[in-house]
Amino acid sequence: MHFAKTSRITVASIIYSAWGLLLQRYGNTEDVVFGTTTSGRTAKVKEIENMAGMFINTIPLRINSLVTDSVSELLEKTDKALRERELYENTPLID
């Protein structure tokens, strides 16, 4: 948590970066895509936080890191990708 605060990135960025690196090593590739879950409660619907029901959604996240990337570069890329992902968090996976 302290590292995330001092680096001004989210804990999710750290966890997803580590997961992406693990998948890259297992798959022997620099480019991986995996599903991430969103709450779906950020939609511009009045009182959505008080509604009952399933709003979660799975959004793909791409981690593309080079061997020459530093850890901070990877974390920044992942953090940026997560922020950009918010634009699509209400898009169904089938689209």
PDB file of C-alpha atoms in Angstrom, residues 23-70:
ATOM      1  CA  LEU A  23       1.287 -14.933 -17.786  1.00  0.00           C
ATOM      2  CA  GLN A  24       3.976 -13.534 -20.088  1.00  0.00           C
ATOM      3  CA  ARG A  25       6.591 -15.845 -18.589  1.00  0.00           C
ATOM      4  CA  TYR A  26       4.338 -18.902 -18.750  1.00  0.00           C
ATOM      5  CA  GLY A  27       3.284 -18.098 -22.316  1.00  0.00           C
ATOM      6  CA  ASN A  28       6.769 -17.031 -23.443  1.00  0.00           C
ATOM      7  CA  THR A  29       5.368 -13.795 -24.917  1.00  0.00           C
ATOM      8  CA  GLU A  30       5.584 -10.055 -24.310  1.00  0.00           C
ATOM      9  CA  ASP A  31       1.873  -9.502 -24.965  1.00  0.00           C
ATOM     10  CA  VAL A  32      -0.995 -10.966 -22.914  1.00  0.00           C
ATOM     11  CA  VAL A  33      -4.689 -10.220 -22.495  1.00  0.00           C
ATOM     12  CA  PHE A  34      -6.803 -11.351 -19.557  1.00  0.00           C
ATOM     13  CA  GLY A  35     -10.224 -10.540 -18.152  1.00  0.00           C
ATOM     14  CA  THR A  36     -10.707  -8.059 -15.325  1.00  0.00           C
ATOM     15  CA  THR A  37     -13.923  -7.521 -13.411  1.00  0.00           C
ATOM     16  CA  THR A  38     -15.584  -4.141 -12.924  1.00  0.00           C
ATOM     17  CA  SER A  39     -18.402  -3.273 -10.541  1.00  0.00           C
ATOM     18  CA  GLY A  40     -20.556  -1.772 -13.281  1.00  0.00           C
ATOM     19  CA  ARG A  41     -21.848   0.775 -10.804  1.00  0.00           C
ATOM     20  CA  THR A  42     -20.187   3.791 -12.374  1.00  0.00           C
ATOM     21  CA  ALA A  43     -22.869   4.131 -15.044  1.00  0.00           C
ATOM     22  CA  LYS A  44     -24.603   7.482 -15.289  1.00  0.00           C
ATOM     23  CA  VAL A  45     -27.821   6.095 -13.816  1.00  0.00           C
ATOM     24  CA  LYS A  46     -29.429   7.996 -10.958  1.00  0.00           C
ATOM     25  CA  GLU A  47     -29.291   6.060  -7.666  1.00  0.00           C
ATOM     26  CA  ILE A  48     -27.437   3.106  -9.233  1.00  0.00           C
ATOM     27  CA  GLU A  49     -25.556   2.540  -5.970  1.00  0.00           C
ATOM     28  CA  ASN A  50     -28.915   1.836  -4.279  1.00  0.00           C
ATOM     29  CA  MET A  51     -30.172  -0.632  -6.899  1.00  0.00           C
ATOM     30  CA  ALA A  52     -30.155  -4.363  -6.305  1.00  0.00           C
ATOM     31  CA  GLY A  53     -28.826  -6.679  -8.954  1.00  0.00           C
ATOM     32  CA  MET A  54     -25.763  -7.781 -10.843  1.00  0.00           C
ATOM     33  CA  PHE A  55     -23.971  -4.978 -12.627  1.00  0.00           C
ATOM     34  CA  ILE A  56     -20.513  -6.563 -12.826  1.00  0.00           C
ATOM     35  CA  ASN A  57     -18.784  -6.871 -16.148  1.00  0.00           C
ATOM     36  CA  THR A  58     -15.627  -8.484 -17.484  1.00  0.00           C
ATOM     37  CA  ILE A  59     -13.332  -6.236 -19.495  1.00  0.00           C
ATOM     38  CA  PRO A  60     -10.145  -7.411 -21.229  1.00  0.00           C
ATOM     39  CA  LEU A  61      -6.871  -5.869 -20.065  1.00  0.00           C
ATOM     40  CA  ARG A  62      -3.791  -6.012 -22.257  1.00  0.00           C
ATOM     41  CA  ILE A  63      -0.329  -6.100 -20.720  1.00  0.00           C
ATOM     42  CA  ASN A  64       2.393  -5.545 -23.272  1.00  0.00           C
ATOM     43  CA  SER A  65       5.814  -5.137 -21.721  1.00  0.00           C
ATOM     44  CA  LEU A  66       9.237  -5.390 -23.224  1.00  0.00           C
ATOM     45  CA  VAL A  67      12.235  -6.991 -21.555  1.00  0.00           C
ATOM     46  CA  THR A  68      13.804  -3.521 -21.494  1.00  0.00           C
ATOM     47  CA  ASP A  69      10.863  -1.954 -19.600  1.00  0.00           C
ATOM     48  CA  SER A  70      11.579  -1.013 -16.018  1.00  0.00           C
TER      49      SER A  70
END
